[in-house]
C-alpha cells in the first residue's frame, strides 16, 4: 500500500500531539460491521442533497452508494478508561502547486463532499462519540481559500441541531505549519519508529545537518544579553470570557491557542485538554506548558495569548 508523506505526517500529529491511542491510515469501514444506516441518516442525506449543489451529491446516488466510497486518510480515536472519548477524522491534500481539484467551485464542492461523507460514516460507526472532522492542506492558493473555509462552515451549520459533538475545521497554509508541523518536528528527537515516515525523513536530514561545517563568523564584540524580566505573569485572554463556561466547553470541544508576539506576529497551536479534569486550573495548566513556563514565553517574545474554544462564535 502506498503511503503519502502528508498522510504519515498527520497520523504522527494525531497520534503523538492529539493523544489518540489508535491512529490508522486510509481507514475504511468493513461491510461486515454491524453499523446501521438509520432513517435519520437517510433524512440527513436527502436534506444534504437538497441543500448542497449538484456537484456535491448526484441525484442518482443513494446513501449506501455514497458511503461505499468512504475512506478517511487518518482516523484517530482517544480512549479514556476504556471508552472512546473522541474521534479525529482527517483528510489531507498535499499539492505542491496549491490545492486544486479543478475550477475553484469544483474544489470547494469536493471538500464539502469529503466532509459530509466522513461525518455520516463517523455517526454510523461511532454513534454519539464527539468527533473532530478536519481538512488539511499545506498550500491553498488565494483564489481557493474562501471556498475551503466555507466548506467547513457549511458543515457546521448543517449538523448544528442535527448531531451534537461534531466539530469541523480546515487547517491550511500557515495554520498547517503552526498547528501540525511545528508540533511534530521536535518529536524527531523522541520518537524512533520506522512507520513514522515524516519523522524518519527529518531524522535522516538531521544526520547531515550536524556534519555541515558552519561558515566562520566575523569577530565581533560579544552581544549583550537582554536583561531577564522577572515577576511577570503570562497574560491570557479566554473566549468565551466566563471562566466556568470556558472550562466546560474546553473539556468537551478543545481550544486553539493564539500566541501574540511583540513584533506583531501571531501563531496558533491546537490545545487538546483531554488530560484535564474539572478540578484542574486552566491558567495553571497553560502556564506550566514547556512553551511558556519558567519565563520561556518572554524569551520567545510572546506578549500575550488568546485561547478560544473550537467552534465558539462570539
mmCIF file of C-alpha atoms in Angstrom:
data_model
loop_
_atom_site.group_PDB
_atom_site.id
_atom_site.type_symbol
_atom_site.label_atom_id
_atom_site.label_comp_id
_atom_site.label_asym_id
_atom_site.label_seq_id
_atom_site.Cartn_x
_atom_site.Cartn_y
_atom_site.Cartn_z
ATOM 1 C CA UNK A 1 0.000 0.000 0.000
ATOM 2 C CA UNK A 2 1.346 3.403 -0.959
ATOM 3 C CA UNK A 3 1.632 5.825 1.959
ATOM 4 C CA UNK A 4 1.782 9.559 1.265
ATOM 5 C CA UNK A 5 4.159 11.697 3.318
ATOM 6 C CA UNK A 6 1.342 14.127 4.154
ATOM 7 C CA UNK A 7 -0.854 11.337 5.500
ATOM 8 C CA UNK A 8 2.036 9.966 7.551
ATOM 9 C CA UNK A 9 2.695 13.428 8.999
ATOM 10 C CA UNK A 10 -0.936 13.874 10.017
ATOM 11 C CA UNK A 11 -1.045 10.387 11.558
ATOM 12 C CA UNK A 12 2.018 11.282 13.639
ATOM 13 C CA UNK A 13 0.311 14.508 14.738
ATOM 14 C CA UNK A 14 -2.959 12.744 15.602
ATOM 15 C CA UNK A 15 -1.109 10.036 17.499
ATOM 16 C CA UNK A 16 1.507 11.990 19.452
ATOM 17 C CA UNK A 17 0.178 15.562 19.613
ATOM 18 C CA UNK A 18 -3.574 14.929 19.837
ATOM 19 C CA UNK A 19 -3.316 11.919 22.140
ATOM 20 C CA UNK A 20 -5.047 9.253 20.042
ATOM 21 C CA UNK A 21 -4.088 5.757 21.206
ATOM 22 C CA UNK A 22 -5.451 4.405 17.923
ATOM 23 C CA UNK A 23 -4.366 6.132 14.695
ATOM 24 C CA UNK A 24 -4.904 4.396 11.366
ATOM 25 C CA UNK A 25 -4.079 5.402 7.800
ATOM 26 C CA UNK A 26 -6.567 5.077 4.925
ATOM 27 C CA UNK A 27 -9.352 3.860 7.194
ATOM 28 C CA UNK A 28 -12.376 2.210 5.591
ATOM 29 C CA UNK A 29 -15.355 0.659 7.348
ATOM 30 C CA UNK A 30 -15.834 -3.050 6.751
ATOM 31 C CA UNK A 31 -19.083 -4.069 5.014
ATOM 32 C CA UNK A 32 -19.317 -6.857 7.593
ATOM 33 C CA UNK A 33 -19.523 -4.484 10.572
ATOM 34 C CA UNK A 34 -22.982 -4.054 12.081
ATOM 35 C CA UNK A 35 -23.066 -0.274 11.543
ATOM 36 C CA UNK A 36 -26.675 0.639 10.853
ATOM 37 C CA UNK A 37 -27.913 3.221 8.374
ATOM 38 C CA UNK A 38 -30.923 4.633 10.187
ATOM 39 C CA UNK A 39 -33.916 6.580 8.925
ATOM 40 C CA UNK A 40 -32.265 9.664 10.406
ATOM 41 C CA UNK A 41 -29.154 9.132 8.254
ATOM 42 C CA UNK A 42 -31.361 8.760 5.188
ATOM 43 C CA UNK A 43 -33.083 12.003 6.096
ATOM 44 C CA UNK A 44 -29.753 13.821 6.563
ATOM 45 C CA UNK A 45 -28.660 12.580 3.155
ATOM 46 C CA UNK A 46 -31.846 13.807 1.471
ATOM 47 C CA UNK A 47 -31.586 17.167 3.209
ATOM 48 C CA UNK A 48 -27.933 17.438 2.212
ATOM 49 C CA UNK A 49 -28.806 16.671 -1.401
ATOM 50 C CA UNK A 50 -31.372 19.470 -1.305
ATOM 51 C CA UNK A 51 -29.095 21.969 0.441
ATOM 52 C CA UNK A 52 -25.793 21.406 -1.377
ATOM 53 C CA UNK A 53 -25.110 21.908 -5.062
ATOM 54 C CA UNK A 54 -25.479 19.104 -7.604
ATOM 55 C CA UNK A 55 -21.687 18.880 -7.795
ATOM 56 C CA UNK A 56 -21.649 17.574 -4.216
ATOM 57 C CA UNK A 57 -24.310 14.856 -4.391
ATOM 58 C CA UNK A 58 -25.544 13.281 -7.608
ATOM 59 C CA UNK A 59 -29.301 12.966 -7.828
ATOM 60 C CA UNK A 60 -28.990 9.322 -8.884
ATOM 61 C CA UNK A 61 -26.767 8.374 -5.944
ATOM 62 C CA UNK A 62 -28.198 6.555 -2.930
ATOM 63 C CA UNK A 63 -26.830 6.850 0.600
ATOM 64 C CA UNK A 64 -25.381 3.326 0.505
ATOM 65 C CA UNK A 65 -23.591 4.144 -2.775
ATOM 66 C CA UNK A 66 -22.332 7.414 -1.326
ATOM 67 C CA UNK A 67 -20.974 5.744 1.813
ATOM 68 C CA UNK A 68 -19.482 2.862 -0.180
ATOM 69 C CA UNK A 69 -16.756 5.247 -1.360
ATOM 70 C CA UNK A 70 -15.834 6.320 2.180
ATOM 71 C CA UNK A 71 -12.133 6.362 3.017
ATOM 72 C CA UNK A 72 -10.582 8.592 5.677
ATOM 73 C CA UNK A 73 -6.889 9.462 5.297
ATOM 74 C CA UNK A 74 -6.242 9.364 9.046
ATOM 75 C CA UNK A 75 -8.634 8.147 11.724
ATOM 76 C CA UNK A 76 -7.670 8.619 15.372
ATOM 77 C CA UNK A 77 -9.549 7.572 18.488
ATOM 78 C CA UNK A 78 -8.896 8.813 22.023
ATOM 79 C CA UNK A 79 -9.789 6.407 24.808
ATOM 80 C CA UNK A 80 -10.354 7.309 28.453
ATOM 81 C CA UNK A 81 -10.818 4.433 30.900
ATOM 82 C CA UNK A 82 -11.527 2.068 28.029
ATOM 83 C CA UNK A 83 -14.221 4.237 26.446
ATOM 84 C CA UNK A 84 -13.925 6.163 23.176
ATOM 85 C CA UNK A 85 -13.903 9.822 24.191
ATOM 86 C CA UNK A 86 -13.230 11.475 20.831
ATOM 87 C CA UNK A 87 -12.741 10.592 17.167
ATOM 88 C CA UNK A 88 -10.462 12.652 14.924
ATOM 89 C CA UNK A 89 -11.101 12.112 11.211
ATOM 90 C CA UNK A 90 -8.630 13.934 8.978
ATOM 91 C CA UNK A 91 -8.273 14.234 5.214
ATOM 92 C CA UNK A 92 -5.161 15.903 3.805
ATOM 93 C CA UNK A 93 -4.421 17.210 0.322
ATOM 94 C CA UNK A 94 -0.769 17.972 -0.441
ATOM 95 C CA UNK A 95 -0.403 19.581 -3.872
ATOM 96 C CA UNK A 96 2.947 21.359 -4.345
ATOM 97 C CA UNK A 97 1.388 23.882 -6.732
ATOM 98 C CA UNK A 98 -1.548 24.542 -4.427
ATOM 99 C CA UNK A 99 -4.770 22.665 -3.713
ATOM 100 C CA UNK A 100 -6.668 22.048 -6.923
ATOM 101 C CA UNK A 101 -9.364 19.554 -7.875
ATOM 102 C CA UNK A 102 -10.336 21.602 -10.926
ATOM 103 C CA UNK A 103 -12.004 25.046 -11.001
ATOM 104 C CA UNK A 104 -12.306 26.667 -7.571
ATOM 105 C CA UNK A 105 -16.057 25.956 -7.327
ATOM 106 C CA UNK A 106 -15.426 22.268 -8.003
ATOM 107 C CA UNK A 107 -12.599 22.204 -5.449
ATOM 108 C CA UNK A 108 -14.935 23.605 -2.780
ATOM 109 C CA UNK A 109 -17.644 21.086 -3.744
ATOM 110 C CA UNK A 110 -15.168 18.193 -3.438
ATOM 111 C CA UNK A 111 -14.254 19.277 0.086
ATOM 112 C CA UNK A 112 -17.917 19.582 1.097
ATOM 113 C CA UNK A 113 -18.465 16.051 -0.234
ATOM 114 C CA UNK A 114 -15.458 14.705 1.728
ATOM 115 C CA UNK A 115 -16.584 16.311 4.978
ATOM 116 C CA UNK A 116 -20.223 15.240 4.545
ATOM 117 C CA UNK A 117 -19.338 11.638 3.711
ATOM 118 C CA UNK A 118 -16.913 11.464 6.638
ATOM 119 C CA UNK A 119 -19.491 12.886 9.051
ATOM 120 C CA UNK A 120 -22.146 10.338 8.056
ATOM 121 C CA UNK A 121 -19.629 7.484 8.231
ATOM 122 C CA UNK A 122 -18.460 8.515 11.707
ATOM 123 C CA UNK A 123 -22.009 8.790 13.037
ATOM 124 C CA UNK A 124 -22.883 5.325 11.731
ATOM 125 C CA UNK A 125 -19.839 3.579 13.207
ATOM 126 C CA UNK A 126 -19.167 5.802 16.261
ATOM 127 C CA UNK A 127 -22.688 6.921 17.222
ATOM 128 C CA UNK A 128 -22.768 9.611 19.882
ATOM 129 C CA UNK A 129 -18.966 9.946 20.157
ATOM 130 C CA UNK A 130 -17.719 13.559 19.807
ATOM 131 C CA UNK A 131 -15.713 13.979 16.611
ATOM 132 C CA UNK A 132 -13.389 16.492 15.003
ATOM 133 C CA UNK A 133 -13.635 16.294 11.223
ATOM 134 C CA UNK A 134 -10.666 18.022 9.619
ATOM 135 C CA UNK A 135 -9.480 19.007 6.180
ATOM 136 C CA UNK A 136 -5.788 19.901 5.981
ATOM 137 C CA UNK A 137 -3.617 21.287 3.211
ATOM 138 C CA UNK A 138 -0.197 22.969 3.472
ATOM 139 C CA UNK A 139 -0.742 25.062 0.341
ATOM 140 C CA UNK A 140 -4.019 26.605 -0.767
ATOM 141 C CA UNK A 141 -3.916 29.419 -3.291
ATOM 142 C CA UNK A 142 -5.672 32.704 -2.532
ATOM 143 C CA UNK A 143 -8.434 32.087 -5.077
ATOM 144 C CA UNK A 144 -9.411 28.841 -3.327
ATOM 145 C CA UNK A 145 -9.065 29.766 0.364
ATOM 146 C CA UNK A 146 -12.569 31.188 0.768
ATOM 147 C CA UNK A 147 -14.231 28.106 -0.720
ATOM 148 C CA UNK A 148 -12.209 25.769 1.518
ATOM 149 C CA UNK A 149 -13.145 27.651 4.682
ATOM 150 C CA UNK A 150 -16.758 27.941 3.579
ATOM 151 C CA UNK A 151 -16.957 24.136 3.229
ATOM 152 C CA UNK A 152 -16.274 23.698 6.954
ATOM 153 C CA UNK A 153 -18.741 26.457 7.849
ATOM 154 C CA UNK A 154 -21.426 24.788 5.725
ATOM 155 C CA UNK A 155 -20.923 21.506 7.562
ATOM 156 C CA UNK A 156 -21.006 23.202 10.984
ATOM 157 C CA UNK A 157 -24.262 24.886 10.021
ATOM 158 C CA UNK A 158 -25.818 21.730 8.548
ATOM 159 C CA UNK A 159 -25.148 19.497 11.564
ATOM 160 C CA UNK A 160 -25.959 22.114 14.206
ATOM 161 C CA UNK A 161 -29.120 20.824 15.842
ATOM 162 C CA UNK A 162 -28.873 17.512 13.989
ATOM 163 C CA UNK A 163 -25.877 15.905 15.685
ATOM 164 C CA UNK A 164 -24.206 17.092 18.905
ATOM 165 C CA UNK A 165 -20.447 16.857 19.240
ATOM 166 C CA UNK A 166 -19.416 17.342 15.606
ATOM 167 C CA UNK A 167 -16.728 19.981 15.012
ATOM 168 C CA UNK A 168 -15.456 20.819 11.516
ATOM 169 C CA UNK A 169 -12.175 22.624 10.872
ATOM 170 C CA UNK A 170 -9.849 23.435 7.989
ATOM 171 C CA UNK A 171 -6.113 23.680 8.757
ATOM 172 C CA UNK A 172 -4.338 25.259 5.796
ATOM 173 C CA UNK A 173 -1.276 27.286 4.787
ATOM 174 C CA UNK A 174 0.430 28.956 7.778
ATOM 175 C CA UNK A 175 -2.064 27.334 10.117
ATOM 176 C CA UNK A 176 -0.848 23.932 8.884
ATOM 177 C CA UNK A 177 2.718 24.874 9.788
ATOM 178 C CA UNK A 178 1.820 26.365 13.165
ATOM 179 C CA UNK A 179 -0.572 23.653 14.311
ATOM 180 C CA UNK A 180 0.862 20.494 12.715
ATOM 181 C CA UNK A 181 4.465 20.886 11.523
ATOM 182 C CA UNK A 182 5.717 22.949 14.462
ATOM 183 C CA UNK A 183 4.290 20.433 16.941
ATOM 184 C CA UNK A 184 5.501 17.314 15.109
ATOM 185 C CA UNK A 185 9.042 18.272 14.031
ATOM 186 C CA UNK A 186 10.530 18.426 17.576
ATOM 187 C CA UNK A 187 9.393 14.815 18.110
ATOM 188 C CA UNK A 188 12.215 13.574 15.853
ATOM 189 C CA UNK A 189 14.470 13.504 18.924
ATOM 190 C CA UNK A 190 11.978 11.495 20.976
ATOM 191 C CA UNK A 191 10.248 9.049 18.621
ATOM 192 C CA UNK A 192 12.111 6.178 16.954
ATOM 193 C CA UNK A 193 9.537 4.377 14.834
ATOM 194 C CA UNK A 194 10.147 3.321 11.238
ATOM 195 C CA UNK A 195 6.432 3.679 10.475
ATOM 196 C CA UNK A 196 6.626 7.445 11.122
ATOM 197 C CA UNK A 197 7.782 8.456 7.629
ATOM 198 C CA UNK A 198 7.898 12.204 8.187
ATOM 199 C CA UNK A 199 9.898 11.860 11.399
ATOM 200 C CA UNK A 200 12.283 9.367 9.778
ATOM 201 C CA UNK A 201 12.860 11.793 6.905
ATOM 202 C CA UNK A 202 13.529 14.606 9.381
ATOM 203 C CA UNK A 203 15.945 12.368 11.297
ATOM 204 C CA UNK A 204 17.785 11.500 8.059
ATOM 205 C CA UNK A 205 18.203 15.158 7.116
ATOM 206 C CA UNK A 206 19.284 15.913 10.683
ATOM 207 C CA UNK A 207 22.189 13.462 10.423
ATOM 208 C CA UNK A 208 23.792 15.562 7.706
ATOM 209 C CA UNK A 209 22.857 18.945 9.095
ATOM 210 C CA UNK A 210 25.040 18.152 12.100
ATOM 211 C CA UNK A 211 28.000 17.462 9.774
ATOM 212 C CA UNK A 212 27.777 20.583 7.610
ATOM 213 C CA UNK A 213 30.672 22.890 8.557
ATOM 214 C CA UNK A 214 29.475 26.267 9.653
ATOM 215 C CA UNK A 215 30.992 29.288 7.879
ATOM 216 C CA UNK A 216 33.382 31.249 10.030
ATOM 217 C CA UNK A 217 31.774 34.289 11.553
ATOM 218 C CA UNK A 218 33.452 37.654 11.636
ATOM 219 C CA UNK A 219 34.812 38.514 15.049
ATOM 220 C CA UNK A 220 32.527 40.899 16.804
ATOM 221 C CA UNK A 221 32.047 42.218 20.251
ATOM 222 C CA UNK A 222 30.040 39.802 22.371
ATOM 223 C CA UNK A 223 26.361 40.573 22.241
ATOM 224 C CA UNK A 224 24.808 41.803 25.413
ATOM 225 C CA UNK A 225 22.047 39.508 26.534
ATOM 226 C CA UNK A 226 18.758 41.163 27.229
ATOM 227 C CA UNK A 227 18.096 41.589 30.925
ATOM 228 C CA UNK A 228 15.856 38.811 32.182
ATOM 229 C CA UNK A 229 12.475 40.014 33.254
ATOM 230 C CA UNK A 230 11.197 38.507 36.444
ATOM 231 C CA UNK A 231 7.985 38.613 38.371
ATOM 232 C CA UNK A 232 5.834 38.796 35.249
ATOM 233 C CA UNK A 233 2.872 36.544 34.550
ATOM 234 C CA UNK A 234 1.855 35.386 31.097
ATOM 235 C CA UNK A 235 -1.229 37.426 30.073
ATOM 236 C CA UNK A 236 -4.085 35.126 28.997
ATOM 237 C CA UNK A 237 -7.414 36.042 27.401
ATOM 238 C CA UNK A 238 -10.225 33.494 27.131
ATOM 239 C CA UNK A 239 -13.020 33.239 24.557
ATOM 240 C CA UNK A 240 -15.669 32.966 25.963
ATOM 241 C CA UNK A 241 -14.607 35.248 28.811
ATOM 242 C CA UNK A 242 -16.633 33.494 31.505
ATOM 243 C CA UNK A 243 -14.097 31.078 33.021
ATOM 244 C CA UNK A 244 -16.657 28.486 34.158
ATOM 245 C CA UNK A 245 -18.264 28.378 30.724
ATOM 246 C CA UNK A 246 -14.814 28.287 29.112
ATOM 247 C CA UNK A 247 -13.727 25.265 31.163
ATOM 248 C CA UNK A 248 -16.980 23.423 30.464
ATOM 249 C CA UNK A 249 -16.561 23.880 26.704
ATOM 250 C CA UNK A 250 -12.813 23.211 26.841
ATOM 251 C CA UNK A 251 -13.265 19.734 28.290
ATOM 252 C CA UNK A 252 -15.887 18.985 25.648
ATOM 253 C CA UNK A 253 -14.540 20.659 22.498
ATOM 254 C CA UNK A 254 -10.882 21.648 22.910
ATOM 255 C CA UNK A 255 -9.407 25.040 22.079
ATOM 256 C CA UNK A 256 -6.972 26.920 19.865
ATOM 257 C CA UNK A 257 -4.192 28.986 21.448
ATOM 258 C CA UNK A 258 -3.270 32.121 19.524
ATOM 259 C CA UNK A 259 0.133 33.473 20.546
ATOM 260 C CA UNK A 260 0.677 37.200 20.025
ATOM 261 C CA UNK A 261 4.301 38.320 19.705
ATOM 262 C CA UNK A 262 5.807 41.702 20.487
ATOM 263 C CA UNK A 263 6.891 42.100 16.842
ATOM 264 C CA UNK A 264 3.299 41.757 15.596
ATOM 265 C CA UNK A 265 3.423 38.074 14.594
ATOM 266 C CA UNK A 266 0.774 35.580 15.635
ATOM 267 C CA UNK A 267 0.976 31.801 15.831
ATOM 268 C CA UNK A 268 -1.697 29.200 16.543
ATOM 269 C CA UNK A 269 -1.488 25.939 18.486
ATOM 270 C CA UNK A 270 -4.156 23.297 18.918
ATOM 271 C CA UNK A 271 -4.849 22.623 22.609
ATOM 272 C CA UNK A 272 -6.245 19.206 23.378
ATOM 273 C CA UNK A 273 -7.235 19.326 27.042
ATOM 274 C CA UNK A 274 -8.386 15.702 27.258
ATOM 275 C CA UNK A 275 -5.997 15.113 30.174
ATOM 276 C CA UNK A 276 -7.574 17.857 32.293
ATOM 277 C CA UNK A 277 -10.169 17.324 34.967
ATOM 278 C CA UNK A 278 -12.990 19.569 36.128
ATOM 279 C CA UNK A 279 -10.922 20.470 39.210
ATOM 280 C CA UNK A 280 -7.842 21.443 37.173
ATOM 281 C CA UNK A 281 -6.762 25.069 36.908
ATOM 282 C CA UNK A 282 -6.985 26.241 33.289
ATOM 283 C CA UNK A 283 -4.485 29.074 33.701
ATOM 284 C CA UNK A 284 -2.146 26.886 35.759
ATOM 285 C CA UNK A 285 -2.242 24.175 33.098
ATOM 286 C CA UNK A 286 -1.401 26.691 30.372
ATOM 287 C CA UNK A 287 1.406 28.416 32.259
ATOM 288 C CA UNK A 288 3.015 25.066 33.115
ATOM 289 C CA UNK A 289 3.463 24.105 29.459
ATOM 290 C CA UNK A 290 7.058 23.975 28.224
ATOM 291 C CA UNK A 291 6.337 26.754 25.698
ATOM 292 C CA UNK A 292 5.550 29.229 28.494
ATOM 293 C CA UNK A 293 6.881 28.094 31.874
ATOM 294 C CA UNK A 294 9.985 29.475 33.525
ATOM 295 C CA UNK A 295 9.836 32.681 31.509
ATOM 296 C CA UNK A 296 10.033 30.805 28.184
ATOM 297 C CA UNK A 297 7.209 32.982 26.867
ATOM 298 C CA UNK A 298 9.276 36.120 27.497
ATOM 299 C CA UNK A 299 12.354 34.612 25.883
ATOM 300 C CA UNK A 300 10.389 33.749 22.735
ATOM 301 C CA UNK A 301 8.915 37.258 22.535
ATOM 302 C CA UNK A 302 5.290 36.445 23.359
ATOM 303 C CA UNK A 303 3.286 39.393 24.677
ATOM 304 C CA UNK A 304 0.018 37.547 25.382
ATOM 305 C CA UNK A 305 -2.034 34.509 24.384
ATOM 306 C CA UNK A 306 -5.704 34.322 23.409
ATOM 307 C CA UNK A 307 -7.372 30.945 23.968
ATOM 308 C CA UNK A 308 -10.583 30.313 22.011
ATOM 309 C CA UNK A 309 -12.903 27.324 22.185
ATOM 310 C CA UNK A 310 -13.080 25.456 18.857
ATOM 311 C CA UNK A 311 -16.349 26.245 17.108
ATOM 312 C CA UNK A 312 -17.283 29.059 19.511
ATOM 313 C CA UNK A 313 -18.902 32.038 17.781
ATOM 314 C CA UNK A 314 -18.555 35.375 19.514
#
